[in-house]
PDB file of C-alpha atoms (C1' of nucleotides) in Angstrom:
ATOM      1  CA  UNK A   8      21.313  -2.306  -0.920  1.00  0.00           C
ATOM      2  CA  UNK A   9      19.066  -4.557  -3.907  1.00  0.00           C
ATOM      3  CA  UNK A  10      15.355  -3.749  -4.202  1.00  0.00           C
ATOM      4  CA  UNK A  11      14.104  -7.177  -2.361  1.00  0.00           C
ATOM      5  CA  UNK A  12      10.785  -7.752  -2.980  1.00  0.00           C
ATOM      6  CA  UNK A  13       9.779 -11.182  -0.133  1.00  0.00           C
ATOM      7  CA  UNK A  14       7.029 -11.434  -2.169  1.00  0.00           C
ATOM      8  CA  UNK A  15       7.398 -11.896  -5.122  1.00  0.00           C
ATOM      9  CA  UNK A  16      10.658 -13.044  -5.203  1.00  0.00           C
ATOM     10  CA  UNK A  17      10.380 -16.795  -6.091  1.00  0.00           C
ATOM     11  CA  UNK A  18      10.277 -16.151  -9.717  1.00  0.00           C
ATOM     12  CA  UNK A  19      10.988 -13.617 -11.974  1.00  0.00           C
ATOM     13  CA  UNK A  20       7.455 -10.882 -11.645  1.00  0.00           C
ATOM     14  CA  UNK A  21       7.232  -9.823 -15.183  1.00  0.00           C
ATOM     15  CA  UNK A  22       3.917  -7.684 -15.032  1.00  0.00           C
ATOM     16  CA  UNK A  23       3.275  -4.527 -15.855  1.00  0.00           C
ATOM     17  CA  UNK A  24       0.161  -1.911 -15.365  1.00  0.00           C
ATOM     18  CA  UNK A  25      -1.405   0.275 -17.561  1.00  0.00           C
ATOM     19  CA  UNK A  26      -1.539   3.649 -16.086  1.00  0.00           C
ATOM     20  CA  UNK A  27      -4.721   5.003 -17.173  1.00  0.00           C
ATOM     21  CA  UNK A  28      -6.649   2.245 -17.299  1.00  0.00           C
ATOM     22  CA  UNK A  29      -9.313   1.772 -14.519  1.00  0.00           C
ATOM     23  CA  UNK A  30      -8.082  -1.825 -13.451  1.00  0.00           C
ATOM     24  CA  UNK A  31      -4.637  -2.732 -13.817  1.00  0.00           C
ATOM     25  CA  UNK A  32      -3.727  -5.146 -16.071  1.00  0.00           C
ATOM     26  CA  UNK A  33      -1.119  -7.869 -15.217  1.00  0.00           C
ATOM     27  CA  UNK A  34       0.831  -7.968 -19.192  1.00  0.00           C
ATOM     28  CA  UNK A  35       3.284 -10.655 -19.407  1.00  0.00           C
ATOM     29  CA  UNK A  36       5.829  -8.592 -19.921  1.00  0.00           C
ATOM     30  CA  UNK A  37       8.014 -11.754 -21.191  1.00  0.00           C
ATOM     31  CA  UNK A  38       5.501 -11.745 -24.794  1.00  0.00           C
ATOM     32  CA  UNK A  39       4.090 -10.417 -26.835  1.00  0.00           C
ATOM     33  CA  UNK A  40       0.840 -11.499 -28.004  1.00  0.00           C
ATOM     34  CA  UNK A  41       0.741 -13.694 -31.518  1.00  0.00           C
ATOM     35  CA  UNK A  42      -0.966 -12.833 -34.181  1.00  0.00           C
ATOM     36  CA  UNK A  43      -4.450 -12.895 -33.680  1.00  0.00           C
ATOM     37  CA  UNK A  44      -4.980 -13.923 -30.178  1.00  0.00           C
ATOM     38  CA  UNK A  45      -6.665 -12.057 -28.324  1.00  0.00           C
ATOM     39  CA  UNK A  46      -5.100  -9.027 -26.089  1.00  0.00           C
ATOM     40  CA  UNK A  47      -6.915 -10.072 -23.177  1.00  0.00           C
ATOM     41  CA  UNK A  48      -5.946 -13.790 -23.393  1.00  0.00           C
ATOM     42  CA  UNK A  49      -1.924 -12.296 -23.381  1.00  0.00           C
ATOM     43  CA  UNK A  50      -3.150  -9.915 -20.693  1.00  0.00           C
ATOM     44  CA  UNK A  51      -3.912 -12.671 -18.968  1.00  0.00           C
ATOM     45  CA  UNK A  52      -0.270 -13.625 -17.838  1.00  0.00           C
ATOM     46  CA  UNK A  53       2.044 -16.721 -17.995  1.00  0.00           C
ATOM     47  CA  UNK A  54       4.297 -17.127 -15.485  1.00  0.00           C
ATOM     48  CA  UNK A  55       7.923 -17.582 -16.660  1.00  0.00           C
ATOM     49  CA  UNK A  56       8.927 -20.668 -16.386  1.00  0.00           C
ATOM     50  CA  UNK A  57       6.154 -22.179 -18.090  1.00  0.00           C
ATOM     51  CA  UNK A  58       6.658 -19.305 -21.136  1.00  0.00           C
ATOM     52  CA  UNK A  59      10.405 -19.750 -20.871  1.00  0.00           C
ATOM     53  CA  UNK A  60      12.956 -16.730 -20.120  1.00  0.00           C
ATOM     54  CA  UNK A  61      14.781 -16.040 -23.098  1.00  0.00           C
ATOM     55  CA  UNK A  62      12.452 -13.320 -24.483  1.00  0.00           C
ATOM     56  CA  UNK A  63      12.547 -10.710 -21.264  1.00  0.00           C
ATOM     57  CA  UNK A  64      12.198  -7.860 -22.249  1.00  0.00           C
ATOM     58  CA  UNK A  65      14.671  -4.461 -22.976  1.00  0.00           C
ATOM     59  CA  UNK A  66      14.410  -3.107 -26.632  1.00  0.00           C
ATOM     60  CA  UNK A  67      11.506  -4.665 -27.760  1.00  0.00           C
ATOM     61  CA  UNK A  68       9.116  -2.152 -27.289  1.00  0.00           C
ATOM     62  CA  UNK A  69       7.907  -2.323 -30.619  1.00  0.00           C
ATOM     63  CA  UNK A  70       8.056   1.386 -31.756  1.00  0.00           C
ATOM     64  CA  UNK A  71       6.351   2.497 -28.941  1.00  0.00           C
ATOM     65  CA  UNK A  72       2.716   2.147 -29.421  1.00  0.00           C
ATOM     66  CA  UNK A  73       3.578  -0.666 -26.697  1.00  0.00           C
ATOM     67  CA  UNK A  74       4.082   1.050 -23.126  1.00  0.00           C
ATOM     68  CA  UNK A  75       7.391   0.194 -21.623  1.00  0.00           C
ATOM     69  CA  UNK A  76       7.899  -3.550 -20.436  1.00  0.00           C
ATOM     70  CA  UNK A  77      10.272  -3.519 -16.730  1.00  0.00           C
ATOM     71  CA  UNK A  78      11.612  -6.116 -15.451  1.00  0.00           C
ATOM     72  CA  UNK A  79      12.371  -7.637 -11.734  1.00  0.00           C
ATOM     73  CA  UNK A  80      14.492  -9.776 -10.989  1.00  0.00           C
ATOM     74  CA  UNK A  81      13.868 -12.170  -9.052  1.00  0.00           C
ATOM     75  CA  UNK A  82      15.812 -12.332  -6.145  1.00  0.00           C
ATOM     76  CA  UNK A  83      18.289 -15.165  -7.115  1.00  0.00           C
ATOM     77  CA  UNK A  84      19.125 -13.372 -10.365  1.00  0.00           C
ATOM     78  CA  UNK A  85      19.779 -10.439  -7.515  1.00  0.00           C
ATOM     79  CA  UNK A  86      21.741 -12.733  -5.872  1.00  0.00           C
ATOM     80  CA  UNK A  87      24.233 -13.580  -7.939  1.00  0.00           C
ATOM     81  CA  UNK A  88      24.512  -9.815  -9.847  1.00  0.00           C
ATOM     82  CA  UNK A  89      25.447  -8.328  -6.417  1.00  0.00           C
ATOM     83  CA  UNK A  90      28.110 -11.090  -5.826  1.00  0.00           C
ATOM     84  CA  UNK A  91      29.125 -10.499  -9.153  1.00  0.00           C
ATOM     85  CA  UNK A  92      29.059  -6.716  -8.327  1.00  0.00           C
ATOM     86  CA  UNK A  93      30.939  -7.657  -4.801  1.00  0.00           C
ATOM     87  CA  UNK A  94      33.621  -9.371  -7.198  1.00  0.00           C
ATOM     88  CA  UNK A  95      34.001  -6.791  -9.695  1.00  0.00           C
ATOM     89  CA  UNK A  96      32.572  -3.413 -10.646  1.00  0.00           C
ATOM     90  CA  UNK A  97      33.421  -4.197 -14.391  1.00  0.00           C
ATOM     91  CA  UNK A  98      32.216  -6.524 -16.527  1.00  0.00           C
ATOM     92  CA  UNK A  99      34.958  -7.368 -19.658  1.00  0.00           C
ATOM     93  CA  UNK A 100      32.920  -9.112 -22.341  1.00  0.00           C
ATOM     94  CA  UNK A 101      32.866 -12.611 -21.492  1.00  0.00           C
ATOM     95  CA  UNK A 102      32.235 -12.137 -17.972  1.00  0.00           C
ATOM     96  CA  UNK A 103      28.930 -10.438 -19.532  1.00  0.00           C
ATOM     97  CA  UNK A 104      28.074 -13.090 -21.517  1.00  0.00           C
ATOM     98  CA  UNK A 105      28.848 -15.382 -19.065  1.00  0.00           C
ATOM     99  CA  UNK A 106      27.123 -13.561 -16.364  1.00  0.00           C
ATOM    100  CA  UNK A 107      23.418 -13.553 -18.925  1.00  0.00           C
ATOM    101  CA  UNK A 108      23.830 -16.606 -19.994  1.00  0.00           C
ATOM    102  CA  UNK A 109      23.227 -18.258 -15.899  1.00  0.00           C
ATOM    103  CA  UNK A 110      21.216 -15.829 -15.396  1.00  0.00           C
ATOM    104  CA  UNK A 111      19.039 -16.078 -18.479  1.00  0.00           C
ATOM    105  CA  UNK A 112      18.921 -12.167 -19.603  1.00  0.00           C
ATOM    106  CA  UNK A 113      20.161 -10.880 -22.827  1.00  0.00           C
ATOM    107  CA  UNK A 114      23.719  -8.806 -21.851  1.00  0.00           C
ATOM    108  CA  UNK A 115      22.502  -5.914 -22.523  1.00  0.00           C
ATOM    109  CA  UNK A 116      20.283  -6.211 -19.702  1.00  0.00           C
ATOM    110  CA  UNK A 117      23.161  -7.620 -17.211  1.00  0.00           C
ATOM    111  CA  UNK A 118      25.090  -4.349 -18.531  1.00  0.00           C
ATOM    112  CA  UNK A 119      22.061  -2.343 -17.524  1.00  0.00           C
ATOM    113  CA  UNK A 120      21.742  -3.564 -14.710  1.00  0.00           C
ATOM    114  CA  UNK A 121      25.532  -2.748 -13.546  1.00  0.00           C
ATOM    115  CA  UNK A 122      25.434   0.992 -15.232  1.00  0.00           C
ATOM    116  CA  UNK A 123      23.234   1.596 -12.635  1.00  0.00           C
ATOM    117  CA  UNK A 124      24.138  -0.026  -9.664  1.00  0.00           C
ATOM    118  CA  UNK A 125      26.669   2.076 -10.279  1.00  0.00           C
ATOM    119  CA  UNK A 126      25.185   4.937  -9.695  1.00  0.00           C
ATOM    120  CA  UNK A 127      23.635   3.516  -6.852  1.00  0.00           C
ATOM    121  CA  UNK A 128      26.562   2.977  -5.815  1.00  0.00           C
ATOM    122  CA  UNK A 129      28.303   6.299  -5.917  1.00  0.00           C
ATOM    123  CA  UNK A 130      25.876   8.303  -4.722  1.00  0.00           C
ATOM    124  CA  UNK A 131      25.572   6.030  -1.248  1.00  0.00           C
ATOM    125  CA  UNK A 132      29.132   7.406  -1.312  1.00  0.00           C
ATOM    126  CA  UNK A 133      28.400  10.395  -2.362  1.00  0.00           C
ATOM    127  CA  UNK A 134      25.374  10.893   0.006  1.00  0.00           C
ATOM    128  CA  UNK A 135      28.039   9.769   3.397  1.00  0.00           C
ATOM    129  CA  UNK A 136      30.132  12.041   2.553  1.00  0.00           C
ATOM    130  CA  UNK A 137      27.483  14.604   2.269  1.00  0.00           C
ATOM    131  CA  UNK A 138      26.302  13.428   6.222  1.00  0.00           C
ATOM    132  CA  UNK A 139      30.378  13.702   6.881  1.00  0.00           C
ATOM    133  CA  UNK A 140      30.721  16.488   5.961  1.00  0.00           C
ATOM    134  CA  UNK A 141      28.192  18.120   7.478  1.00  0.00           C
ATOM    135  CA  UNK A 142      28.679  17.386  10.201  1.00  0.00           C
ATOM    136  CA  UNK A 143      32.498  18.161  10.280  1.00  0.00           C
ATOM    137  CA  UNK A 144      31.242  21.894   8.605  1.00  0.00           C
ATOM    138  CA  UNK A 145      29.472  21.669  12.250  1.00  0.00           C
ATOM    139  CA  UNK A 146      31.733  20.605  14.671  1.00  0.00           C
ATOM    140  CA  UNK A 147      34.191  23.058  12.971  1.00  0.00           C
ATOM    141  CA  UNK A 148      32.006  26.368  12.940  1.00  0.00           C
ATOM    142  CA  UNK A 149      31.500  25.998  16.226  1.00  0.00           C
ATOM    143  CA  UNK A 150      34.552  25.866  17.057  1.00  0.00           C
ATOM    144  CA  UNK A 151      35.901  28.258  14.737  1.00  0.00           C
ATOM    145  CA  UNK A 152      33.033  31.094  16.953  1.00  0.00           C
ATOM    146  CA  UNK A 153      34.897  29.508  20.421  1.00  0.00           C
ATOM    147  CA  UNK A 154      38.714  30.846  18.742  1.00  0.00           C
ATOM    148  CA  UNK A 155      37.164  33.993  16.950  1.00  0.00           C
ATOM    149  CA  UNK A 156      36.118  34.337  20.901  1.00  0.00           C
ATOM    150  CA  UNK A 157      39.211  33.940  22.268  1.00  0.00           C
ATOM    151  CA  UNK A 158      41.098  35.759  20.160  1.00  0.00           C
ATOM    152  CA  UNK A 159      38.942  39.052  20.636  1.00  0.00           C
ATOM    153  CA  UNK A 160      40.339  38.046  23.950  1.00  0.00           C
ATOM    154  CA  UNK A 161      43.423  37.846  23.439  1.00  0.00           C
ATOM    155  CA  UNK A 162      43.437  40.615  21.368  1.00  0.00           C
ATOM    156  CA  UNK A 163      42.222  42.765  24.444  1.00  0.00           C
ATOM    157  CA  UNK A 164      44.224  41.437  26.415  1.00  0.00           C
ATOM    158  CA  UNK A 165      47.247  42.557  23.534  1.00  0.00           C
ATOM    159  CA  UNK A 166      46.266  45.613  23.449  1.00  0.00           C
ATOM    160  CA  UNK A 167      45.290  46.650  26.808  1.00  0.00           C
ATOM    161  CA  UNK A 168      47.991  48.626  28.977  1.00  0.00           C
ATOM    162  CA  UNK A 169      49.679  47.144  31.954  1.00  0.00           C
ATOM    163  CA  UNK A 170      47.862  45.830  33.972  1.00  0.00           C
ATOM    164  CA  UNK A 171      47.187  47.498  37.902  1.00  0.00           C
ATOM    165  CA  UNK A 172      48.361  44.829  40.056  1.00  0.00           C
ATOM    166  CA  UNK A 173      46.180  44.521  42.724  1.00  0.00           C
ATOM    167  CA  UNK A 174      47.669  43.532  45.926  1.00  0.00           C
ATOM    168  CA  UNK A 175      46.311  39.989  45.567  1.00  0.00           C
ATOM    169  CA  UNK A 176      47.703  38.684  42.509  1.00  0.00           C
ATOM    170  CA  UNK A 177      51.531  40.201  42.458  1.00  0.00           C
ATOM    171  CA  UNK A 178      52.343  37.311  41.785  1.00  0.00           C
ATOM    172  CA  UNK A 179      51.718  37.352  38.958  1.00  0.00           C
ATOM    173  CA  UNK A 180      53.517  39.345  36.671  1.00  0.00           C
ATOM    174  CA  UNK A 181      51.923  42.169  34.507  1.00  0.00           C
ATOM    175  CA  UNK A 182      51.423  40.711  30.978  1.00  0.00           C
ATOM    176  CA  UNK A 183      53.942  42.347  28.631  1.00  0.00           C
ATOM    177  CA  UNK A 184      52.721  43.973  25.597  1.00  0.00           C
ATOM    178  CA  UNK A 185      55.589  41.400  23.268  1.00  0.00           C
ATOM    179  CA  UNK A 186      54.340  38.279  24.358  1.00  0.00           C
ATOM    180  CA  UNK A 187      51.178  37.426  22.688  1.00  0.00           C
ATOM    181  CA  UNK A 188      51.736  37.457  18.392  1.00  0.00           C
ATOM    182  CA  UNK A 189      49.546  36.604  15.682  1.00  0.00           C
ATOM    183  CA  UNK A 190      52.561  35.405  12.445  1.00  0.00           C
ATOM    184  CA  UNK A 191      51.513  36.373  10.130  1.00  0.00           C
ATOM    185  CA  UNK A 192      52.297  33.814   7.690  1.00  0.00           C
ATOM    186  CA  UNK A 193      50.613  30.581   9.534  1.00  0.00           C
ATOM    187  CA  UNK A 194      48.331  32.919  12.232  1.00  0.00           C
ATOM    188  CA  UNK A 195      49.217  30.938  14.887  1.00  0.00           C
ATOM    189  CA  UNK A 196      49.358  31.516  17.494  1.00  0.00           C
ATOM    190  CA  UNK A 197      52.719  32.002  19.432  1.00  0.00           C
ATOM    191  CA  UNK A 198      54.054  33.643  22.704  1.00  0.00           C
ATOM    192  CA  UNK A 199      57.458  34.013  24.614  1.00  0.00           C
ATOM    193  CA  UNK A 200      57.612  33.697  28.411  1.00  0.00           C
ATOM    194  CA  UNK A 201      55.852  34.737  31.257  1.00  0.00           C
ATOM    195  CA  UNK A 202      52.224  34.772  28.617  1.00  0.00           C
ATOM    196  CA  UNK A 203      48.922  33.942  28.642  1.00  0.00           C
ATOM    197  CA  UNK A 204      49.658  31.254  25.986  1.00  0.00           C
ATOM    198  CA  UNK A 205      51.358  29.029  28.224  1.00  0.00           C
ATOM    199  CA  UNK A 206      48.725  28.197  29.829  1.00  0.00           C
ATOM    200  CA  UNK A 207      46.517  24.243  29.116  1.00  0.00           C
ATOM    201  CA  UNK A 208      43.265  26.508  27.513  1.00  0.00           C
ATOM    202  CA  UNK A 209      45.302  28.550  24.949  1.00  0.00           C
ATOM    203  CA  UNK A 210      47.793  25.967  23.799  1.00  0.00           C
ATOM    204  CA  UNK A 211      44.877  23.468  22.911  1.00  0.00           C
ATOM    205  CA  UNK A 212      43.363  26.581  21.394  1.00  0.00           C
ATOM    206  CA  UNK A 213      46.339  27.413  19.317  1.00  0.00           C
ATOM    207  CA  UNK A 214      46.066  23.364  18.020  1.00  0.00           C
ATOM    208  CA  UNK A 215      42.893  24.105  17.521  1.00  0.00           C
ATOM    209  CA  UNK A 216      42.974  26.924  15.885  1.00  0.00           C
ATOM    210  CA  UNK A 217      45.498  25.037  13.589  1.00  0.00           C
ATOM    211  CA  UNK A 218      42.753  23.106  12.888  1.00  0.00           C
ATOM    212  CA  UNK A 219      40.841  24.977  12.563  1.00  0.00           C
ATOM    213  CA  UNK A 220      42.550  27.182  10.175  1.00  0.00           C
ATOM    214  CA  UNK A 221      44.064  24.342   7.909  1.00  0.00           C
ATOM    215  CA  UNK A 222      40.269  23.063   7.433  1.00  0.00           C
ATOM    216  CA  UNK A 223      39.432  26.202   6.170  1.00  0.00           C
ATOM    217  CA  UNK A 224      41.805  26.811   3.899  1.00  0.00           C
ATOM    218  CA  UNK A 225      40.746  22.953   2.169  1.00  0.00           C
ATOM    219  CA  UNK A 226      43.064  21.135   3.919  1.00  0.00           C
ATOM    220  CA  UNK A 227      46.397  22.929   1.979  1.00  0.00           C
ATOM    221  CA  UNK A 228      49.620  21.699   2.841  1.00  0.00           C
ATOM    222  CA  UNK A 229      51.130  23.452   6.087  1.00  0.00           C
ATOM    223  CA  UNK A 230      54.052  25.404   6.066  1.00  0.00           C
ATOM    224  CA  UNK A 231      56.654  25.408   9.105  1.00  0.00           C
ATOM    225  CA  UNK A 232      56.659  29.034  10.343  1.00  0.00           C
TER     226      UNK A 232
ATOM    227  C1'  DC B  29      35.450   8.852 -38.669  1.00  0.00           C
ATOM    228  C1'  DT B  30      33.383   4.056 -36.459  1.00  0.00           C
ATOM    229  C1'  DG B  31      32.442   1.395 -32.458  1.00  0.00           C
ATOM    230  C1'  DC B  32      32.493   0.564 -28.058  1.00  0.00           C
ATOM    231  C1'  DG B  33      32.278   1.105 -22.809  1.00  0.00           C
ATOM    232  C1'  DC B  34      31.534   4.212 -19.467  1.00  0.00           C
ATOM    233  C1'  DT B  35      28.760   8.459 -16.311  1.00  0.00           C
ATOM    234  C1'  DA B  36      24.959  11.436 -15.949  1.00  0.00           C
ATOM    235  C1'  DG B  37      21.181  12.838 -16.495  1.00  0.00           C
ATOM    236  C1'  DT B  38      15.995  10.729 -17.348  1.00  0.00           C
ATOM    237  C1'  DT B  39      12.179   8.339 -17.798  1.00  0.00           C
ATOM    238  C1'  DA B  40       8.725   5.256 -16.634  1.00  0.00           C
ATOM    239  C1'  DC B  41       7.101   1.643 -13.792  1.00  0.00           C
ATOM    240  C1'  DT B  42       6.393  -1.502  -9.346  1.00  0.00           C
ATOM    241  C1'  DT B  43       5.896  -1.486  -5.290  1.00  0.00           C
ATOM    242  C1'  DA B  44       4.675  -0.651  -0.007  1.00  0.00           C
ATOM    243  C1'  DC B  45       2.346   3.033   2.286  1.00  0.00           C
ATOM    244  C1'  DA B  46      -0.919   6.378   3.848  1.00  0.00           C
ATOM    245  C1'  DT B  47      -5.219   8.140   3.902  1.00  0.00           C
ATOM    246  C1'  DC B  48     -10.389   8.269   3.907  1.00  0.00           C
ATOM    247  C1'  DA B  49     -14.636   7.388   2.683  1.00  0.00           C
TER     248       DA B  49
ATOM    249  C1'  DA C  24     -12.496  -2.595  12.678  1.00  0.00           C
ATOM    250  C1'  DA C  25     -12.488  -4.185   8.164  1.00  0.00           C
ATOM    251  C1'  DT C  26     -12.104  -2.897   2.927  1.00  0.00           C
ATOM    252  C1'  DG C  27     -11.441  -1.283  -0.914  1.00  0.00           C
ATOM    253  C1'  DA C  28     -10.134   2.561  -3.813  1.00  0.00           C
ATOM    254  C1'  DT C  29      -6.746   6.761  -4.296  1.00  0.00           C
ATOM    255  C1'  DG C  30      -2.087   9.408  -3.692  1.00  0.00           C
ATOM    256  C1'  DT C  31       2.372   9.156  -3.713  1.00  0.00           C
ATOM    257  C1'  DA C  32       6.855   8.353  -2.557  1.00  0.00           C
ATOM    258  C1'  DA C  33      11.056   5.193  -3.342  1.00  0.00           C
ATOM    259  C1'  DG C  34      13.590   1.936  -5.353  1.00  0.00           C
ATOM    260  C1'  DT C  35      15.314  -0.097 -10.046  1.00  0.00           C
ATOM    261  C1'  DA C  36      15.666  -1.887 -14.429  1.00  0.00           C
ATOM    262  C1'  DA C  37      15.861   1.205 -19.078  1.00  0.00           C
ATOM    263  C1'  DC C  38      16.230   5.338 -22.075  1.00  0.00           C
ATOM    264  C1'  DT C  39      19.358   8.963 -23.935  1.00  0.00           C
ATOM    265  C1'  DA C  40      23.289  12.173 -25.019  1.00  0.00           C
ATOM    266  C1'  DG C  41      27.522  12.652 -24.841  1.00  0.00           C
ATOM    267  C1'  DC C  42      32.331  11.329 -24.007  1.00  0.00           C
ATOM    268  C1'  DG C  43      36.918   9.508 -23.908  1.00  0.00           C
ATOM    269  C1'  DC C  44      39.491   6.145 -25.936  1.00  0.00           C
TER     270       DC C  44
END
DNA sequence: CTGCGCTAGTTACTTACATCA
DNA sequence: AATGATGTAAGTAACTAGCGC
């Protein structure tokens, strides 16, 4: 996800602006004014091609009196760096030297680029994981809410006195107190024959509860009940 | 102990874009 | 409507401190 400026991508854009100055001055960061050279002349700016790229800025701040100069990598430099990064997220000193030579940068600049690139990569990964966790949390919260509600219902049925069997539902046996249990160890809803837990919804719910509970326990290894 | 390379956090700068007179 | 000045947010090069080997 390199930042590529389509306008200034054809060559190195090594200009700086001067904060606090009304008009933004474009300065060539790749060179310092020569002895006696008027700053205005220096500030007029020259292309890297004209001036050569060996003087790229890094650690050239001569005592902090000048504003920090900042390089903008060209499209080609960024592309090559990205390609290298794809192959390898870290560089050994030899690779770093070679890449720096190829890019006409200082090894330190290549090193810094890789450091920053790793950081961006990690940040991106963290953001993706965060999004994923948020979605999981949302759906698990909803599942949990449903399961709580179903659990309440099941508990109500469990503690209720034997149901009065009406003329219309005599074919269904009354629910037994012993039919619905919750395993204290794994908190799984279990049942004997002829229970409400036998119906499809509750079976699904039991499965869901397992998922939810295991998720809420931060994926502790599940033990056989 | 020293040096090197790394990460994490920060700073400083550039650029694109929005807003307003 | 077009234009230039200004503010702001995002992206990123460079720096610093601290840590592990």
